[in-house]
Tab-separated table of C-alpha atoms and ligand atoms in Angstrom:
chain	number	residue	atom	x	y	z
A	23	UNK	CA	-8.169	38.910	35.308
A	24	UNK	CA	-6.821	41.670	37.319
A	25	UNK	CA	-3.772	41.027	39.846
A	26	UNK	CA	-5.159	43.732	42.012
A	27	UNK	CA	-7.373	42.328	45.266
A	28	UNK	CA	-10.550	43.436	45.010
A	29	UNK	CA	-11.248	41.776	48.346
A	30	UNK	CA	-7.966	41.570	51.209
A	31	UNK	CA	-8.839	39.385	54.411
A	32	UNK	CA	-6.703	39.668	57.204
A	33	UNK	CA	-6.224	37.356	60.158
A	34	UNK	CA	-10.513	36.985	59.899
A	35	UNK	CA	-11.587	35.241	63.375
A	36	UNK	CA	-15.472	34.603	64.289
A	37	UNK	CA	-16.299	32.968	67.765
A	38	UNK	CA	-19.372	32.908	68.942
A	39	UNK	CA	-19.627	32.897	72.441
A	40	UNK	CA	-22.907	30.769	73.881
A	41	UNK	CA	-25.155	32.316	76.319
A	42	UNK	CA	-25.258	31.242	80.237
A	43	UNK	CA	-28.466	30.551	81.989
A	44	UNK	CA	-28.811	32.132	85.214
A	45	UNK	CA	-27.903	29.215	87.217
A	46	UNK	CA	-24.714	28.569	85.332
A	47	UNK	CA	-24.126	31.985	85.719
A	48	UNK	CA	-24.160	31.623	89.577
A	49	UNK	CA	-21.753	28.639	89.542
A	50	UNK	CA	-19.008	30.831	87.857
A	51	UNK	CA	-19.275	28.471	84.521
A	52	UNK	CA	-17.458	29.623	81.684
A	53	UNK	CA	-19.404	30.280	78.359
A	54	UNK	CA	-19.141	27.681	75.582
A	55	UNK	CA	-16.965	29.246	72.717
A	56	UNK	CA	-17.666	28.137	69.212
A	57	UNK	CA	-14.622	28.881	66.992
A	58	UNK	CA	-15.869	28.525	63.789
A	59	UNK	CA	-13.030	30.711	62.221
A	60	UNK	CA	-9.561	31.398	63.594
A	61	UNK	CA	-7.258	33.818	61.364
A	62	UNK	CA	-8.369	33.213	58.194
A	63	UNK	CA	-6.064	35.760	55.822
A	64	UNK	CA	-7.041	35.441	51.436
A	65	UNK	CA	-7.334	37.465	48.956
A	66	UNK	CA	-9.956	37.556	46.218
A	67	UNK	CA	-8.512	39.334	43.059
A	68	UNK	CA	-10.570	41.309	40.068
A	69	UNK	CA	-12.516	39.288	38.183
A	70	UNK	CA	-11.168	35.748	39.463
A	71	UNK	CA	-13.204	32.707	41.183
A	72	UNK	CA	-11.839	31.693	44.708
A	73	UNK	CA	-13.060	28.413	45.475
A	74	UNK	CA	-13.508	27.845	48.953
A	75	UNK	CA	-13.872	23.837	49.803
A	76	UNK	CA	-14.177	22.064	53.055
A	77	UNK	CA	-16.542	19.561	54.829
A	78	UNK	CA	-19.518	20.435	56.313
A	79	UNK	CA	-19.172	22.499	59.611
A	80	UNK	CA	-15.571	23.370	59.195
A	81	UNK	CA	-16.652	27.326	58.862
A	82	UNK	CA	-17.117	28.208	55.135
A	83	UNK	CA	-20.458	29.868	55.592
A	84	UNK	CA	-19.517	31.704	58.464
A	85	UNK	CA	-16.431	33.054	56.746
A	86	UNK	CA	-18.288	34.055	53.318
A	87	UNK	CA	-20.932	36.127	56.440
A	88	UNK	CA	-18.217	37.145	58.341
A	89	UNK	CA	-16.951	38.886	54.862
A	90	UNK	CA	-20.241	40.788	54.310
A	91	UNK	CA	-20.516	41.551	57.975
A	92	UNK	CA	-24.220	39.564	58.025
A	93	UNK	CA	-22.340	37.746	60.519
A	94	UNK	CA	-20.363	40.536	62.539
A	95	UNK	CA	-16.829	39.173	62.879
A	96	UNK	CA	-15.044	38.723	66.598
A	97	UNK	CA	-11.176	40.159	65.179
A	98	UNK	CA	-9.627	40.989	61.889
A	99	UNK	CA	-9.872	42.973	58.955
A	100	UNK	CA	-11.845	43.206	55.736
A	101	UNK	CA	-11.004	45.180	52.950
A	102	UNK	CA	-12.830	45.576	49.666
A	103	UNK	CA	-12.015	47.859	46.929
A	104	UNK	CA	-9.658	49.199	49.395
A	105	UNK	CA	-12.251	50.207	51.990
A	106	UNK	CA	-12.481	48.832	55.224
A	107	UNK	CA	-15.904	46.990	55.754
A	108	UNK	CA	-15.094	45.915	59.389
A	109	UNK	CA	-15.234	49.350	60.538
A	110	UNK	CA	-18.200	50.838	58.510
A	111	UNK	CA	-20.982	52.054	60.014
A	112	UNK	CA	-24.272	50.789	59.423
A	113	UNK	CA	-24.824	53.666	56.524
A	114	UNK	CA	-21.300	53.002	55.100
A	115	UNK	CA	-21.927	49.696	55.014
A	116	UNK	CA	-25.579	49.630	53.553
A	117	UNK	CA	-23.837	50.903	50.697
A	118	UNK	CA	-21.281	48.838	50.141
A	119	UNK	CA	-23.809	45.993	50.702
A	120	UNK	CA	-25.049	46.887	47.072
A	121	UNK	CA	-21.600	46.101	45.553
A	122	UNK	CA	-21.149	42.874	47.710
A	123	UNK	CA	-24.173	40.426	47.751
A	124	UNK	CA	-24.564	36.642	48.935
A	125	UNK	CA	-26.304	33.859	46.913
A	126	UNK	CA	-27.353	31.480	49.330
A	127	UNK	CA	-27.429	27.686	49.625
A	128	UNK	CA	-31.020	26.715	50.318
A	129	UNK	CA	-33.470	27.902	47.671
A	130	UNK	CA	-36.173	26.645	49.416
A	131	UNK	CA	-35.060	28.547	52.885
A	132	UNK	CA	-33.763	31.838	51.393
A	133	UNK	CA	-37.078	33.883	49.459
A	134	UNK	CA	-40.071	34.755	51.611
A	135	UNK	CA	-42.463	32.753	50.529
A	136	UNK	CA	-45.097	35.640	51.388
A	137	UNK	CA	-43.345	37.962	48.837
A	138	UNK	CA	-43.927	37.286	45.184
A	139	UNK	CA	-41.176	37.078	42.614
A	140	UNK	CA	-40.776	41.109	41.853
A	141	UNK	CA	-41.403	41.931	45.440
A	142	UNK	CA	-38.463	39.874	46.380
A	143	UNK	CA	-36.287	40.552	43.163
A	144	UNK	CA	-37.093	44.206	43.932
A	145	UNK	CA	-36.526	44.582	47.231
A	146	UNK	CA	-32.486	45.273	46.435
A	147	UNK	CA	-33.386	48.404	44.145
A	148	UNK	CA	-35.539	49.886	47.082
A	149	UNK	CA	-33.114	49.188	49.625
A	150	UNK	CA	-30.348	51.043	47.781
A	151	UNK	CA	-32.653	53.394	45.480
A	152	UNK	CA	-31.964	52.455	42.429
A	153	UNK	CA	-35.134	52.871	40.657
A	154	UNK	CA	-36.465	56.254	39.514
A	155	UNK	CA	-40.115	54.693	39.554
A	156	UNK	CA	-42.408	52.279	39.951
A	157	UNK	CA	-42.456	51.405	36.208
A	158	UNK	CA	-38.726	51.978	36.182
A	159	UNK	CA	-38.858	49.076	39.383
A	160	UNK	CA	-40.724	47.154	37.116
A	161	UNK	CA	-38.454	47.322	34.058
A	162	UNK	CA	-35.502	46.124	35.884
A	163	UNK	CA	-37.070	43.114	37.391
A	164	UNK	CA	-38.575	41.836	34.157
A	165	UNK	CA	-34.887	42.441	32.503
A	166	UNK	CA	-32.730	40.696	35.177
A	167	UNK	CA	-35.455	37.987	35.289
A	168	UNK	CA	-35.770	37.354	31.804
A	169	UNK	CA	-32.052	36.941	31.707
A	170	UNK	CA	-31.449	34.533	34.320
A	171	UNK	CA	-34.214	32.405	32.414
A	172	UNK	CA	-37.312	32.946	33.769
A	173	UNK	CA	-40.715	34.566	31.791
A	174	UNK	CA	-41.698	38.264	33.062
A	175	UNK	CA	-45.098	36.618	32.991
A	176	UNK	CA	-44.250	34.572	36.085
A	177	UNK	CA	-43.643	37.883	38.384
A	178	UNK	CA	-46.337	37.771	40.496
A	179	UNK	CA	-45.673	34.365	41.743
A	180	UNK	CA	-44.619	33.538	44.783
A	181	UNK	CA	-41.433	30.734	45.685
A	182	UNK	CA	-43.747	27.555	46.212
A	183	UNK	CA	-44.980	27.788	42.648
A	184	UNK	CA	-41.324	27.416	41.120
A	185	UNK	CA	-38.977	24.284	41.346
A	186	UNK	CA	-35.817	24.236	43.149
A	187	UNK	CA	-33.565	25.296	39.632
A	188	UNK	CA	-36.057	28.187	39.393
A	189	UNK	CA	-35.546	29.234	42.839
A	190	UNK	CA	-32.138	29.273	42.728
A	191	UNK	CA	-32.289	31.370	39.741
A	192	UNK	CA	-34.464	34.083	41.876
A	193	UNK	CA	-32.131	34.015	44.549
A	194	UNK	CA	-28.994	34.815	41.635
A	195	UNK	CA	-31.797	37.457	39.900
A	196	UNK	CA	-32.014	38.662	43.623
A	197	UNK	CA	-28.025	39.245	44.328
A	198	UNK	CA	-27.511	40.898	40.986
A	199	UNK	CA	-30.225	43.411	40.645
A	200	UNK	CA	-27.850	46.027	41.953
A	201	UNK	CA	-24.909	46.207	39.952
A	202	UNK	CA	-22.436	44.087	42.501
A	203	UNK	CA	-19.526	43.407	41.989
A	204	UNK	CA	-18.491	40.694	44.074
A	205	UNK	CA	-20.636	37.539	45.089
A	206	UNK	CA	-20.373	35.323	47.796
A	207	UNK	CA	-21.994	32.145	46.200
A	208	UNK	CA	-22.624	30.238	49.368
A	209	UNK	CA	-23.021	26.392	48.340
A	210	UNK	CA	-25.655	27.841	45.544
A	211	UNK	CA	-26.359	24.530	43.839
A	212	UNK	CA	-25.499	21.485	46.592
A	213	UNK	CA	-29.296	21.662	47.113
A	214	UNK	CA	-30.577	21.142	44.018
A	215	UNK	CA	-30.956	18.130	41.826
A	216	UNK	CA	-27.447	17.108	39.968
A	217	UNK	CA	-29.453	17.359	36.248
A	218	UNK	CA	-30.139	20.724	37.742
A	219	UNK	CA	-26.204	21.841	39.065
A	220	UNK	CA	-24.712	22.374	35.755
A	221	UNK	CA	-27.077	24.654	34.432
A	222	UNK	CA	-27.153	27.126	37.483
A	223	UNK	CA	-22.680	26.644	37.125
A	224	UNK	CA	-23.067	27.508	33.412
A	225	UNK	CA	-25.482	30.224	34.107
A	226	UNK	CA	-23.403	31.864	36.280
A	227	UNK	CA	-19.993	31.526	35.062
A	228	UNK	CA	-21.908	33.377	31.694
A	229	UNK	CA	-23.063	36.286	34.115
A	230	UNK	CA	-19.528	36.632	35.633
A	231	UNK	CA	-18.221	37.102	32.310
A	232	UNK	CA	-21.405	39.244	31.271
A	233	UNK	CA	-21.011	42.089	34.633
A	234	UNK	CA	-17.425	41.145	35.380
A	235	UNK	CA	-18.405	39.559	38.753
A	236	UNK	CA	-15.806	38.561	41.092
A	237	UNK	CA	-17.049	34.869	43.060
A	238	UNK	CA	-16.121	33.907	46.666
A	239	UNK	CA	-17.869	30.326	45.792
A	240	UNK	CA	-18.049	28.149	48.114
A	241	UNK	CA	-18.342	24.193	47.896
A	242	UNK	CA	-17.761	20.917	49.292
A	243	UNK	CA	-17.834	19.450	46.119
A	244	UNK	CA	-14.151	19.621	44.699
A	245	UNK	CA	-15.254	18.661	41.169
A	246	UNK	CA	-17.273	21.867	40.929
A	247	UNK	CA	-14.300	24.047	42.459
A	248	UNK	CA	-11.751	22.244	40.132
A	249	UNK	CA	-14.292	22.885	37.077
A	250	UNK	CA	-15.122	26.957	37.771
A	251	UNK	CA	-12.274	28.277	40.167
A	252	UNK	CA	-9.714	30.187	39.177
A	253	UNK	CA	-7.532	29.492	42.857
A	254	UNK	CA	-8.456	27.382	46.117
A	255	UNK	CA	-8.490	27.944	49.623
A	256	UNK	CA	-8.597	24.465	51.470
A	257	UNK	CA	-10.572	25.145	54.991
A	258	UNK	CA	-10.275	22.302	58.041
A	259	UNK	CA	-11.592	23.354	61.255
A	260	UNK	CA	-11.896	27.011	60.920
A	261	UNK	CA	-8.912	27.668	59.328
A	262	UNK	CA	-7.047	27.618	55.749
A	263	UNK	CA	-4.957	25.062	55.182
A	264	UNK	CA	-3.576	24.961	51.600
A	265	UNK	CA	-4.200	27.720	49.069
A	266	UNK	CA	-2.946	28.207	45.333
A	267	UNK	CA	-3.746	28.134	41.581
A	268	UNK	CA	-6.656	25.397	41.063
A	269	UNK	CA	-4.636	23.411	38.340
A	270	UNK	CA	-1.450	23.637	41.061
A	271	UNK	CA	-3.591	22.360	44.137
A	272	UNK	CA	-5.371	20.026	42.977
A	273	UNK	CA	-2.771	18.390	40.513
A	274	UNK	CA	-0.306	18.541	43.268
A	275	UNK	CA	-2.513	19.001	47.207
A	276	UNK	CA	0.823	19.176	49.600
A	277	UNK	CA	-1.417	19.187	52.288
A	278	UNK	CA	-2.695	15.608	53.957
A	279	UNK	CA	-6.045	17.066	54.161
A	280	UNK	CA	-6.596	18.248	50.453
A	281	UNK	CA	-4.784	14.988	49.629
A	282	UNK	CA	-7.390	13.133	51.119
A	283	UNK	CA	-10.074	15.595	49.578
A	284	UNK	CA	-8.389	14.543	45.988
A	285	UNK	CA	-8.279	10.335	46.455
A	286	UNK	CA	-12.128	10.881	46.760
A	287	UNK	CA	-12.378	12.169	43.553
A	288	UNK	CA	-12.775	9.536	40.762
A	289	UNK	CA	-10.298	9.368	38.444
A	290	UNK	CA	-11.969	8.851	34.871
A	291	UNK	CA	-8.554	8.027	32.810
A	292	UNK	CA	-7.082	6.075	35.575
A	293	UNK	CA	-10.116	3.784	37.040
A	294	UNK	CA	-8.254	2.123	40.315
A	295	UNK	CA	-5.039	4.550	40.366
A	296	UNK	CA	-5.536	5.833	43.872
A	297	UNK	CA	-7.336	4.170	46.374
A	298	UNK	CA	-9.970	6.126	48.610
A	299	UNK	CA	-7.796	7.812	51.869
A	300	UNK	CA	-10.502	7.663	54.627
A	301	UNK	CA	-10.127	9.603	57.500
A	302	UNK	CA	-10.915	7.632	60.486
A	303	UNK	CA	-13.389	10.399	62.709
A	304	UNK	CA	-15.838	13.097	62.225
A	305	UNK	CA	-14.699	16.506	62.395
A	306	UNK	CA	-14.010	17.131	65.203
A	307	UNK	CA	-15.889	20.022	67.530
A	308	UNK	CA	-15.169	23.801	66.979
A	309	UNK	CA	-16.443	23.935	70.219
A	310	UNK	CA	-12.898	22.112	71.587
A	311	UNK	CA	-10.674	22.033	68.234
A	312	UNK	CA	-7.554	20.003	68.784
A	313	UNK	CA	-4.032	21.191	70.219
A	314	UNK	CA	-1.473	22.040	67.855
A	315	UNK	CA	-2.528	21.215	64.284
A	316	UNK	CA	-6.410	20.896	63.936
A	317	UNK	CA	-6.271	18.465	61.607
A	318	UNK	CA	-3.769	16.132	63.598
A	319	UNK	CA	-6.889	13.671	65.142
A	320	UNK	CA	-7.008	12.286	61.599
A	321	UNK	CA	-4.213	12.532	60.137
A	322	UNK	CA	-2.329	9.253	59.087
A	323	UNK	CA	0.760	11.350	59.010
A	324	UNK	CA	0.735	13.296	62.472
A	325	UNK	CA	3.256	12.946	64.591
A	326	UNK	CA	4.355	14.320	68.416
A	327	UNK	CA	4.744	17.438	67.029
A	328	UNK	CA	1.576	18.177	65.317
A	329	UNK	CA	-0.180	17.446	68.802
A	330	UNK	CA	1.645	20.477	70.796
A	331	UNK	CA	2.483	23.250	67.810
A	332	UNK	CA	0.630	24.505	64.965
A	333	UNK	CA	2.051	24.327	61.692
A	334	UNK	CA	2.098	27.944	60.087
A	335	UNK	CA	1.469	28.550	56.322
A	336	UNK	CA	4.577	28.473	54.185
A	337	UNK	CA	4.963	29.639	50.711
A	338	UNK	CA	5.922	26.992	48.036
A	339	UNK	CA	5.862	29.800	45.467
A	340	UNK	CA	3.698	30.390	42.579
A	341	UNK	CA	1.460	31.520	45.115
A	342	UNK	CA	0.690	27.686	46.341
A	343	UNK	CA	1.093	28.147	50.319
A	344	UNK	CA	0.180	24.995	52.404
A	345	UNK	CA	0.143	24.476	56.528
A	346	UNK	CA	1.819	21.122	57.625
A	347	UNK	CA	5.020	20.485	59.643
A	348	UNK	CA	5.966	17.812	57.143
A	349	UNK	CA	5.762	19.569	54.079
A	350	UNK	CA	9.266	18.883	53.080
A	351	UNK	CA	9.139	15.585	53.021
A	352	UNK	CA	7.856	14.381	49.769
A	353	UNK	CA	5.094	12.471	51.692
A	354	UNK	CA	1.974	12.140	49.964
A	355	UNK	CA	-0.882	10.155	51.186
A	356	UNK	CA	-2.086	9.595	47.496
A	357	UNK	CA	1.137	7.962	46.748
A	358	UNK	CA	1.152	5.083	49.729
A	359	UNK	CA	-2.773	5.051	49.688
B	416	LIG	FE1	-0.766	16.048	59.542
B	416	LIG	FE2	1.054	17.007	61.224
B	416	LIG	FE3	0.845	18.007	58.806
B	416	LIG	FE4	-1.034	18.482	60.610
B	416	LIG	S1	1.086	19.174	60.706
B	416	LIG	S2	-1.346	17.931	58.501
B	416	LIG	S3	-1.085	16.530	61.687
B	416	LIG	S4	1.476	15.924	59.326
């Protein structure tokens, strides 16, 4: 694996501002903003697997479509292969589209289900040109869908007629037709059965090592991350709050959140070692995140000063970096759980 990022984000914010009827427009109302990412700065290097973990609704999606501009981002930069993306223009960034794709979470939602299998495999090699012919169209399809395990027989079937494993294996056929380089693999096996999960991890941890893919993979399952990633970014509320080395981070989480991520992972040699940490709350609303530190309506270790100032990221070397006023001292909710 390469030290060199093939993929820089800087200070990455996405709001999305809601739309005023015409009444509230009269009254002078404000719009609702929904701040689904605030500053979010990683990098993804050559040939490594970021894991990005969080709960539901804390932003992960929007982030990984924020990154490949499906989702146009509100501030901040994105770099890849030491372009800027955030400033390409829609022919620019067609192009680069071919090197950066998106596997998506819902198998069932994500392929037309009017478009048969090599119309919607295809579709990537007419968007971008990549096929000299119709037979040459062809070709490719049947290759990329024999390898990720389907029969070129079953082409001209459409989504319905396959089960969930199969889908998702269209949608990864899909994303790699072009040649990409880097994947954002968006939650690509939460919906499937968990007989199912493994195979689709397997198949495409073989297929990163096969086209020397680089994975943005994003999760809420922190088994998965701690099984495939190569380093973790820990996301609360829009914004990162630990990131390191997998075997660092999750051996060691300095951050109350990922500690609390990590006591709800069983332990299989040490049945009983650390009880569960619950977090007493939902998470709370991007559309009014908390003062100071996001994170400080649950924490069991907030204090005054997590409710008025936010804690920025600090550097615990070996490239672990964690966000929590209390970092230094040797707290650790997994310890007095
Ligand atoms: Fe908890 Fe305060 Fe640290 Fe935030 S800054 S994680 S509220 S101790």
């Amino acid at each position: 694996m390469s030290t060199e990022p093939l993929l820089k984000v800087e200070n990455l914010t996405k709001h999305y501002v809601g739309r005023l009827s015409l009444a509230q427009r009269l009254a002078r109302e404000k719009p609702s903003v929904v701040r689904a990412v605030s500053d979010v700065s990683l990098e993804v290097r050559k040939g490594e697997i970021l894991g990005l973990i969080g709960e539901s609704g804390c932003g992960k999606s929007t982030l990984g479509r924020a990154i490949l501009r499906l989702h146009e981002p509100t501030s901040g930069r994105v770099t890849f292969d030491g372009q800027e993306v955030t400033t390409l223009d829609p022919m620019a960034l067609k192009d680069i589209r071919r090197r950066m794709q998106i596997i998506f979470q819902d198998p069932y939602a994500s392929l037309n289900p009017r478009r048969t299998v090599a119309e919607i495999v295809g579709l990537p090699l007419k968007l971008h040109d990549l096929a000299t012919s119709a037979d040459d169209l062809r070709a490719k399809v049947i290759a990329i869908i024999e390898r990720i395990g389907l029969k070129a027989n079953q082409l001209d079937r459409y989504p319905h007629q396959f089960s969930g494993g199969q889908r998702q294996r269209i949608g990864i056929a899909r994303a790699l037709i072009s040649n990409p380089d880097f994947i954002v693999c968006d939650e690509p096996v939460s919906a499937l059965d968990v007989s199912i999960q493994a195979q689709i991890i397997e198949l495409l941890l073989e297929l990163k090592r096969e086209m020397g893919l680089t994975y943005l993979f994003i999760s809420h399952d922190i088994s998965v991350i701690g099984y495939l990633a190569d380093r973790v970014a820990v996301m609360y509320l829009g914004e990162i709050v630990e990131m390191g080395p997998v075997d660092a981070v999750l051996s060691a989480p300095r951050h109350p959140y990922t500690q609390s991520l990590m006591s709800a992972v069983p332990d299989v040699d040490h049945p009983g070692h650390a009880q569960r940490v619950r977090l007493t709350g939902d998470l709370p609303s991007p559309l009014d995140p908390p003062s100071g530190c996001k994170f400080h309506t649950r924490c069991p270790l907030a204090v005054d000063r997590c409710r008025s100032e936010a804690p920025i990221s600090e550097d615990l070397g070996g490239g672990h970096r964690a966000a929590c006023h209390r970092l230094h001292e040797k707290l650790s909710l997994l310890e007095t759980a």
